[in-house]
Amino acid sequence: MQLLDRRTFMALSAATAATTLAGPARAANGRADIFTADLWGAAVDSAIIVGEESAVLIDAQLTVPNANRLADVIAATGKTLETICITHVHPDHHLGLAAIMDRFPDAKPVAHPLIQSQLSAAARWMLSTMSQGAEPGTFADRVVVPAPMTSNTIILEGERIEVLEPMHGDTDLLTAVHIPALDTLIASDFLYSDTHQWMAENTTPERLARWRASLDQLEAIGAGTIVPGHEGPGAVRDSSIFGTTRAYIDQWEAGLAETSNAEDLKASMLSGNEEKALEWVLDSSVAAVYPS
């Protein structure tokens, strides 16, 4: 499996602050607060599901500074962080877990067993590759491997948090999280809003078809609030993200068929997407097709 390359992150500059782009999803006895990383942290979304006394975290960020800011947001809720669920193997959703555990050592990190196996196998790679040449303090000095889940349901104060079976998204095995009480789907990297999408692991029609099939299954859930894996400045959190994500996949597939070099493929993908954040993600995707 091709993982995110540390060099793509090192090409960015630490610029914008972490943001919450929209109000939290709420239920009578809880809510979901969304923390969005700065561009240096790849604009990753983490969700804090907040109950009356306890909380659950979905995804743990990439860099230590963003993980620390996320930890500050969790602490500000005044709730006890019980569980941390990691949705997939990409380090931008996982590598910050060590910093989160430093702040909340009693929390239990977990992942679906198939995801946990991948995280365990990738731990040494993450530690050696991501930290190589990085400024001190950018990345954690260790990798925390979550425990395998024994059930696909996390219970927070009597409410179900459903960790869906892994499907194909921007990588082979990816879990989404459905919170029925909040009418919310934490879609992770099945969906992107106002950023370029990671297409480096989807360069054949068969794999793109599998991603579309996953989107069909997730859309059928009918959740009112949809939280993507990455958000840009113009991001939204509703079902329209399914359409914009599909449109990007369609444009990528057309570009693969109609171009024959990296320059033309990138140009075809920038058309209509000039304002999307994370252009380096597009560069990495193009490089997977046309290595330099």
mmCIF file with all atom_site columns, N, CA and C in Angstrom, residues 107-153:
data_model
loop_
_atom_site.group_PDB
_atom_site.id
_atom_site.type_symbol
_atom_site.label_atom_id
_atom_site.label_alt_id
_atom_site.label_comp_id
_atom_site.label_asym_id
_atom_site.label_entity_id
_atom_site.label_seq_id
_atom_site.pdbx_PDB_ins_code
_atom_site.Cartn_x
_atom_site.Cartn_y
_atom_site.Cartn_z
_atom_site.occupancy
_atom_site.B_iso_or_equiv
_atom_site.pdbx_formal_charge
_atom_site.auth_seq_id
_atom_site.auth_comp_id
_atom_site.auth_asym_id
_atom_site.auth_atom_id
_atom_site.pdbx_PDB_model_num
ATOM 1   N N  . ALA A 1 107 ? -7.120  7.399  28.193 1.00 0.00 ? 107 ALA A N  1
ATOM 2   C CA . ALA A 1 107 ? -7.978  7.124  27.045 1.00 0.00 ? 107 ALA A CA 1
ATOM 3   C C  . ALA A 1 107 ? -7.518  5.839  26.355 1.00 0.00 ? 107 ALA A C  1
ATOM 4   N N  . LYS A 1 108 ? -8.465  5.145  25.720 1.00 0.00 ? 108 LYS A N  1
ATOM 5   C CA . LYS A 1 108 ? -8.145  3.889  25.044 1.00 0.00 ? 108 LYS A CA 1
ATOM 6   C C  . LYS A 1 108 ? -8.164  4.100  23.533 1.00 0.00 ? 108 LYS A C  1
ATOM 7   N N  . PRO A 1 109 ? -7.000  3.988  22.868 1.00 0.00 ? 109 PRO A N  1
ATOM 8   C CA . PRO A 1 109 ? -6.992  4.085  21.410 1.00 0.00 ? 109 PRO A CA 1
ATOM 9   C C  . PRO A 1 109 ? -7.368  2.758  20.772 1.00 0.00 ? 109 PRO A C  1
ATOM 10  N N  . VAL A 1 110 ? -8.269  2.801  19.778 1.00 0.00 ? 110 VAL A N  1
ATOM 11  C CA . VAL A 1 110 ? -8.742  1.586  19.129 1.00 0.00 ? 110 VAL A CA 1
ATOM 12  C C  . VAL A 1 110 ? -8.865  1.817  17.631 1.00 0.00 ? 110 VAL A C  1
ATOM 13  N N  . ALA A 1 111 ? -8.969  0.710  16.899 1.00 0.00 ? 111 ALA A N  1
ATOM 14  C CA . ALA A 1 111 ? -9.242  0.740  15.467 1.00 0.00 ? 111 ALA A CA 1
ATOM 15  C C  . ALA A 1 111 ? -9.885  -0.575 15.087 1.00 0.00 ? 111 ALA A C  1
ATOM 16  N N  . HIS A 1 112 ? -10.636 -0.563 13.997 1.00 0.00 ? 112 HIS A N  1
ATOM 17  C CA . HIS A 1 112 ? -11.167 -1.817 13.462 1.00 0.00 ? 112 HIS A CA 1
ATOM 18  C C  . HIS A 1 112 ? -10.015 -2.803 13.290 1.00 0.00 ? 112 HIS A C  1
ATOM 19  N N  . PRO A 1 113 ? -10.194 -4.091 13.557 1.00 0.00 ? 113 PRO A N  1
ATOM 20  C CA . PRO A 1 113 ? -9.074  -5.035 13.490 1.00 0.00 ? 113 PRO A CA 1
ATOM 21  C C  . PRO A 1 113 ? -8.286  -4.997 12.180 1.00 0.00 ? 113 PRO A C  1
ATOM 22  N N  . LEU A 1 114 ? -8.945  -4.826 11.043 1.00 0.00 ? 114 LEU A N  1
ATOM 23  C CA . LEU A 1 114 ? -8.224  -4.763 9.781  1.00 0.00 ? 114 LEU A CA 1
ATOM 24  C C  . LEU A 1 114 ? -7.365  -3.508 9.692  1.00 0.00 ? 114 LEU A C  1
ATOM 25  N N  . ILE A 1 115 ? -7.881  -2.404 10.217 1.00 0.00 ? 115 ILE A N  1
ATOM 26  C CA . ILE A 1 115 ? -7.119  -1.153 10.244 1.00 0.00 ? 115 ILE A CA 1
ATOM 27  C C  . ILE A 1 115 ? -5.987  -1.265 11.258 1.00 0.00 ? 115 ILE A C  1
ATOM 28  N N  . GLN A 1 116 ? -6.284  -1.864 12.405 1.00 0.00 ? 116 GLN A N  1
ATOM 29  C CA . GLN A 1 116 ? -5.262  -2.019 13.445 1.00 0.00 ? 116 GLN A CA 1
ATOM 30  C C  . GLN A 1 116 ? -4.076  -2.806 12.927 1.00 0.00 ? 116 GLN A C  1
ATOM 31  N N  . SER A 1 117 ? -4.336  -3.839 12.144 1.00 0.00 ? 117 SER A N  1
ATOM 32  C CA . SER A 1 117 ? -3.252  -4.639 11.583 1.00 0.00 ? 117 SER A CA 1
ATOM 33  C C  . SER A 1 117 ? -2.367  -3.803 10.670 1.00 0.00 ? 117 SER A C  1
ATOM 34  N N  . GLN A 1 118 ? -2.979  -2.961 9.860  1.00 0.00 ? 118 GLN A N  1
ATOM 35  C CA . GLN A 1 118 ? -2.206  -2.084 8.986  1.00 0.00 ? 118 GLN A CA 1
ATOM 36  C C  . GLN A 1 118 ? -1.389  -1.078 9.797  1.00 0.00 ? 118 GLN A C  1
ATOM 37  N N  . LEU A 1 119 ? -2.000  -0.506 10.811 1.00 0.00 ? 119 LEU A N  1
ATOM 38  C CA . LEU A 1 119 ? -1.301  0.477  11.639 1.00 0.00 ? 119 LEU A CA 1
ATOM 39  C C  . LEU A 1 119 ? -0.100  -0.154 12.334 1.00 0.00 ? 119 LEU A C  1
ATOM 40  N N  . SER A 1 120 ? -0.253  -1.371 12.806 1.00 0.00 ? 120 SER A N  1
ATOM 41  C CA . SER A 1 120 ? 0.841   -2.068 13.454 1.00 0.00 ? 120 SER A CA 1
ATOM 42  C C  . SER A 1 120 ? 1.992   -2.300 12.478 1.00 0.00 ? 120 SER A C  1
ATOM 43  N N  . ALA A 1 121 ? 1.657   -2.717 11.258 1.00 0.00 ? 121 ALA A N  1
ATOM 44  C CA . ALA A 1 121 ? 2.687   -2.992 10.258 1.00 0.00 ? 121 ALA A CA 1
ATOM 45  C C  . ALA A 1 121 ? 3.389   -1.730 9.801  1.00 0.00 ? 121 ALA A C  1
ATOM 46  N N  . ALA A 1 122 ? 2.673   -0.588 9.818  1.00 0.00 ? 122 ALA A N  1
ATOM 47  C CA . ALA A 1 122 ? 3.233   0.665  9.299  1.00 0.00 ? 122 ALA A CA 1
ATOM 48  C C  . ALA A 1 122 ? 3.940   1.495  10.360 1.00 0.00 ? 122 ALA A C  1
ATOM 49  N N  . ALA A 1 123 ? 3.881   1.077  11.623 1.00 0.00 ? 123 ALA A N  1
ATOM 50  C CA . ALA A 1 123 ? 4.382   1.918  12.706 1.00 0.00 ? 123 ALA A CA 1
ATOM 51  C C  . ALA A 1 123 ? 5.850   2.275  12.530 1.00 0.00 ? 123 ALA A C  1
ATOM 52  N N  . ARG A 1 124 ? 6.685   1.293  12.222 1.00 0.00 ? 124 ARG A N  1
ATOM 53  C CA . ARG A 1 124 ? 8.110   1.573  12.075 1.00 0.00 ? 124 ARG A CA 1
ATOM 54  C C  . ARG A 1 124 ? 8.359   2.520  10.906 1.00 0.00 ? 124 ARG A C  1
ATOM 55  N N  . TRP A 1 125 ? 7.612   2.303  9.814  1.00 0.00 ? 125 TRP A N  1
ATOM 56  C CA . TRP A 1 125 ? 7.747   3.202  8.654  1.00 0.00 ? 125 TRP A CA 1
ATOM 57  C C  . TRP A 1 125 ? 7.389   4.636  9.030  1.00 0.00 ? 125 TRP A C  1
ATOM 58  N N  . MET A 1 126 ? 6.297   4.793  9.717  1.00 0.00 ? 126 MET A N  1
ATOM 59  C CA . MET A 1 126 ? 5.867   6.142  10.090 1.00 0.00 ? 126 MET A CA 1
ATOM 60  C C  . MET A 1 126 ? 6.929   6.850  10.913 1.00 0.00 ? 126 MET A C  1
ATOM 61  N N  . LEU A 1 127 ? 7.469   6.164  11.890 1.00 0.00 ? 127 LEU A N  1
ATOM 62  C CA . LEU A 1 127 ? 8.419   6.788  12.795 1.00 0.00 ? 127 LEU A CA 1
ATOM 63  C C  . LEU A 1 127 ? 9.697   7.178  12.076 1.00 0.00 ? 127 LEU A C  1
ATOM 64  N N  . SER A 1 128 ? 10.218  6.305  11.215 1.00 0.00 ? 128 SER A N  1
ATOM 65  C CA . SER A 1 128 ? 11.492  6.573  10.560 1.00 0.00 ? 128 SER A CA 1
ATOM 66  C C  . SER A 1 128 ? 11.356  7.525  9.387  1.00 0.00 ? 128 SER A C  1
ATOM 67  N N  . THR A 1 129 ? 10.290  7.379  8.608  1.00 0.00 ? 129 THR A N  1
ATOM 68  C CA . THR A 1 129 ? 10.169  8.153  7.381  1.00 0.00 ? 129 THR A CA 1
ATOM 69  C C  . THR A 1 129 ? 9.641   9.557  7.635  1.00 0.00 ? 129 THR A C  1
ATOM 70  N N  . MET A 1 130 ? 8.604   9.693  8.421  1.00 0.00 ? 130 MET A N  1
ATOM 71  C CA . MET A 1 130 ? 8.008   11.002 8.625  1.00 0.00 ? 130 MET A CA 1
ATOM 72  C C  . MET A 1 130 ? 8.927   11.945 9.381  1.00 0.00 ? 130 MET A C  1
ATOM 73  N N  . SER A 1 131 ? 9.710   11.415 10.306 1.00 0.00 ? 131 SER A N  1
ATOM 74  C CA . SER A 1 131 ? 10.553  12.287 11.126 1.00 0.00 ? 131 SER A CA 1
ATOM 75  C C  . SER A 1 131 ? 11.882  12.633 10.473 1.00 0.00 ? 131 SER A C  1
ATOM 76  N N  . GLN A 1 132 ? 12.243  11.937 9.414  1.00 0.00 ? 132 GLN A N  1
ATOM 77  C CA . GLN A 1 132 ? 13.543  12.159 8.784  1.00 0.00 ? 132 GLN A CA 1
ATOM 78  C C  . GLN A 1 132 ? 13.640  13.569 8.209  1.00 0.00 ? 132 GLN A C  1
ATOM 79  N N  . GLY A 1 133 ? 14.554  14.366 8.731  1.00 0.00 ? 133 GLY A N  1
ATOM 80  C CA . GLY A 1 133 ? 14.782  15.712 8.233  1.00 0.00 ? 133 GLY A CA 1
ATOM 81  C C  . GLY A 1 133 ? 13.780  16.744 8.695  1.00 0.00 ? 133 GLY A C  1
ATOM 82  N N  . ALA A 1 134 ? 12.810  16.365 9.526  1.00 0.00 ? 134 ALA A N  1
ATOM 83  C CA . ALA A 1 134 ? 11.794  17.300 9.985  1.00 0.00 ? 134 ALA A CA 1
ATOM 84  C C  . ALA A 1 134 ? 12.341  18.178 11.105 1.00 0.00 ? 134 ALA A C  1
ATOM 85  N N  . GLU A 1 135 ? 11.768  19.353 11.245 1.00 0.00 ? 135 GLU A N  1
ATOM 86  C CA . GLU A 1 135 ? 12.129  20.217 12.365 1.00 0.00 ? 135 GLU A CA 1
ATOM 87  C C  . GLU A 1 135 ? 11.763  19.532 13.679 1.00 0.00 ? 135 GLU A C  1
ATOM 88  N N  . PRO A 1 136 ? 12.614  19.650 14.697 1.00 0.00 ? 136 PRO A N  1
ATOM 89  C CA . PRO A 1 136 ? 12.287  19.035 15.989 1.00 0.00 ? 136 PRO A CA 1
ATOM 90  C C  . PRO A 1 136 ? 10.916  19.496 16.485 1.00 0.00 ? 136 PRO A C  1
ATOM 91  N N  . GLY A 1 137 ? 10.162  18.549 16.978 1.00 0.00 ? 137 GLY A N  1
ATOM 92  C CA . GLY A 1 137 ? 8.841   18.865 17.501 1.00 0.00 ? 137 GLY A CA 1
ATOM 93  C C  . GLY A 1 137 ? 7.718   18.824 16.490 1.00 0.00 ? 137 GLY A C  1
ATOM 94  N N  . THR A 1 138 ? 8.055   18.612 15.216 1.00 0.00 ? 138 THR A N  1
ATOM 95  C CA . THR A 1 138 ? 6.995   18.552 14.200 1.00 0.00 ? 138 THR A CA 1
ATOM 96  C C  . THR A 1 138 ? 6.197   17.263 14.326 1.00 0.00 ? 138 THR A C  1
ATOM 97  N N  . PHE A 1 139 ? 6.901   16.142 14.443 1.00 0.00 ? 139 PHE A N  1
ATOM 98  C CA . PHE A 1 139 ? 6.252   14.850 14.527 1.00 0.00 ? 139 PHE A CA 1
ATOM 99  C C  . PHE A 1 139 ? 6.594   14.182 15.853 1.00 0.00 ? 139 PHE A C  1
ATOM 100 N N  . ALA A 1 140 ? 5.729   13.274 16.277 1.00 0.00 ? 140 ALA A N  1
ATOM 101 C CA . ALA A 1 140 ? 5.944   12.565 17.533 1.00 0.00 ? 140 ALA A CA 1
ATOM 102 C C  . ALA A 1 140 ? 7.209   11.715 17.458 1.00 0.00 ? 140 ALA A C  1
ATOM 103 N N  . ASP A 1 141 ? 7.776   11.417 18.625 1.00 0.00 ? 141 ASP A N  1
ATOM 104 C CA . ASP A 1 141 ? 8.986   10.609 18.678 1.00 0.00 ? 141 ASP A CA 1
ATOM 105 C C  . ASP A 1 141 ? 8.676   9.124  18.855 1.00 0.00 ? 141 ASP A C  1
ATOM 106 N N  . ARG A 1 142 ? 7.397   8.779  18.800 1.00 0.00 ? 142 ARG A N  1
ATOM 107 C CA . ARG A 1 142 ? 6.989   7.374  18.888 1.00 0.00 ? 142 ARG A CA 1
ATOM 108 C C  . ARG A 1 142 ? 5.637   7.224  18.207 1.00 0.00 ? 142 ARG A C  1
ATOM 109 N N  . VAL A 1 143 ? 5.309   5.995  17.875 1.00 0.00 ? 143 VAL A N  1
ATOM 110 C CA . VAL A 1 143 ? 4.005   5.700  17.292 1.00 0.00 ? 143 VAL A CA 1
ATOM 111 C C  . VAL A 1 143 ? 3.210   4.861  18.277 1.00 0.00 ? 143 VAL A C  1
ATOM 112 N N  . VAL A 1 144 ? 2.002   5.285  18.571 1.00 0.00 ? 144 VAL A N  1
ATOM 113 C CA . VAL A 1 144 ? 1.100   4.517  19.423 1.00 0.00 ? 144 VAL A CA 1
ATOM 114 C C  . VAL A 1 144 ? 0.190   3.688  18.516 1.00 0.00 ? 144 VAL A C  1
ATOM 115 N N  . VAL A 1 145 ? 0.221   2.383  18.675 1.00 0.00 ? 145 VAL A N  1
ATOM 116 C CA . VAL A 1 145 ? -0.622  1.493  17.879 1.00 0.00 ? 145 VAL A CA 1
ATOM 117 C C  . VAL A 1 145 ? -1.895  1.197  18.657 1.00 0.00 ? 145 VAL A C  1
ATOM 118 N N  . PRO A 1 146 ? -3.061  1.515  18.095 1.00 0.00 ? 146 PRO A N  1
ATOM 119 C CA . PRO A 1 146 ? -4.315  1.250  18.811 1.00 0.00 ? 146 PRO A CA 1
ATOM 120 C C  . PRO A 1 146 ? -4.554  -0.243 19.013 1.00 0.00 ? 146 PRO A C  1
ATOM 121 N N  . ALA A 1 147 ? -5.424  -0.556 19.935 1.00 0.00 ? 147 ALA A N  1
ATOM 122 C CA . ALA A 1 147 ? -5.870  -1.933 20.132 1.00 0.00 ? 147 ALA A CA 1
ATOM 123 C C  . ALA A 1 147 ? -6.942  -2.272 19.105 1.00 0.00 ? 147 ALA A C  1
ATOM 124 N N  . PRO A 1 148 ? -7.051  -3.545 18.723 1.00 0.00 ? 148 PRO A N  1
ATOM 125 C CA . PRO A 1 148 ? -8.136  -3.926 17.809 1.00 0.00 ? 148 PRO A CA 1
ATOM 126 C C  . PRO A 1 148 ? -9.481  -3.886 18.532 1.00 0.00 ? 148 PRO A C  1
ATOM 127 N N  . MET A 1 149 ? -10.485 -3.346 17.857 1.00 0.00 ? 149 MET A N  1
ATOM 128 C CA . MET A 1 149 ? -11.815 -3.290 18.443 1.00 0.00 ? 149 MET A CA 1
ATOM 129 C C  . MET A 1 149 ? -12.402 -4.697 18.527 1.00 0.00 ? 149 MET A C  1
ATOM 130 N N  . THR A 1 150 ? -13.122 -4.976 19.574 1.00 0.00 ? 150 THR A N  1
ATOM 131 C CA . THR A 1 150 ? -13.822 -6.248 19.716 1.00 0.00 ? 150 THR A CA 1
ATOM 132 C C  . THR A 1 150 ? -15.275 -6.143 19.288 1.00 0.00 ? 150 THR A C  1
ATOM 133 N N  . SER A 1 151 ? -15.715 -4.934 19.002 1.00 0.00 ? 151 SER A N  1
ATOM 134 C CA . SER A 1 151 ? -17.071 -4.681 18.526 1.00 0.00 ? 151 SER A CA 1
ATOM 135 C C  . SER A 1 151 ? -17.022 -3.468 17.610 1.00 0.00 ? 151 SER A C  1
ATOM 136 N N  . ASN A 1 152 ? -17.924 -3.396 16.649 1.00 0.00 ? 152 ASN A N  1
ATOM 137 C CA . ASN A 1 152 ? -17.975 -2.236 15.770 1.00 0.00 ? 152 ASN A CA 1
ATOM 138 C C  . ASN A 1 152 ? -18.757 -1.076 16.374 1.00 0.00 ? 152 ASN A C  1
ATOM 139 N N  . THR A 1 153 ? -19.116 -1.201 17.636 1.00 0.00 ? 153 THR A N  1
ATOM 140 C CA . THR A 1 153 ? -19.884 -0.155 18.308 1.00 0.00 ? 153 THR A CA 1
ATOM 141 C C  . THR A 1 153 ? -19.125 0.360  19.516 1.00 0.00 ? 153 THR A C  1
#
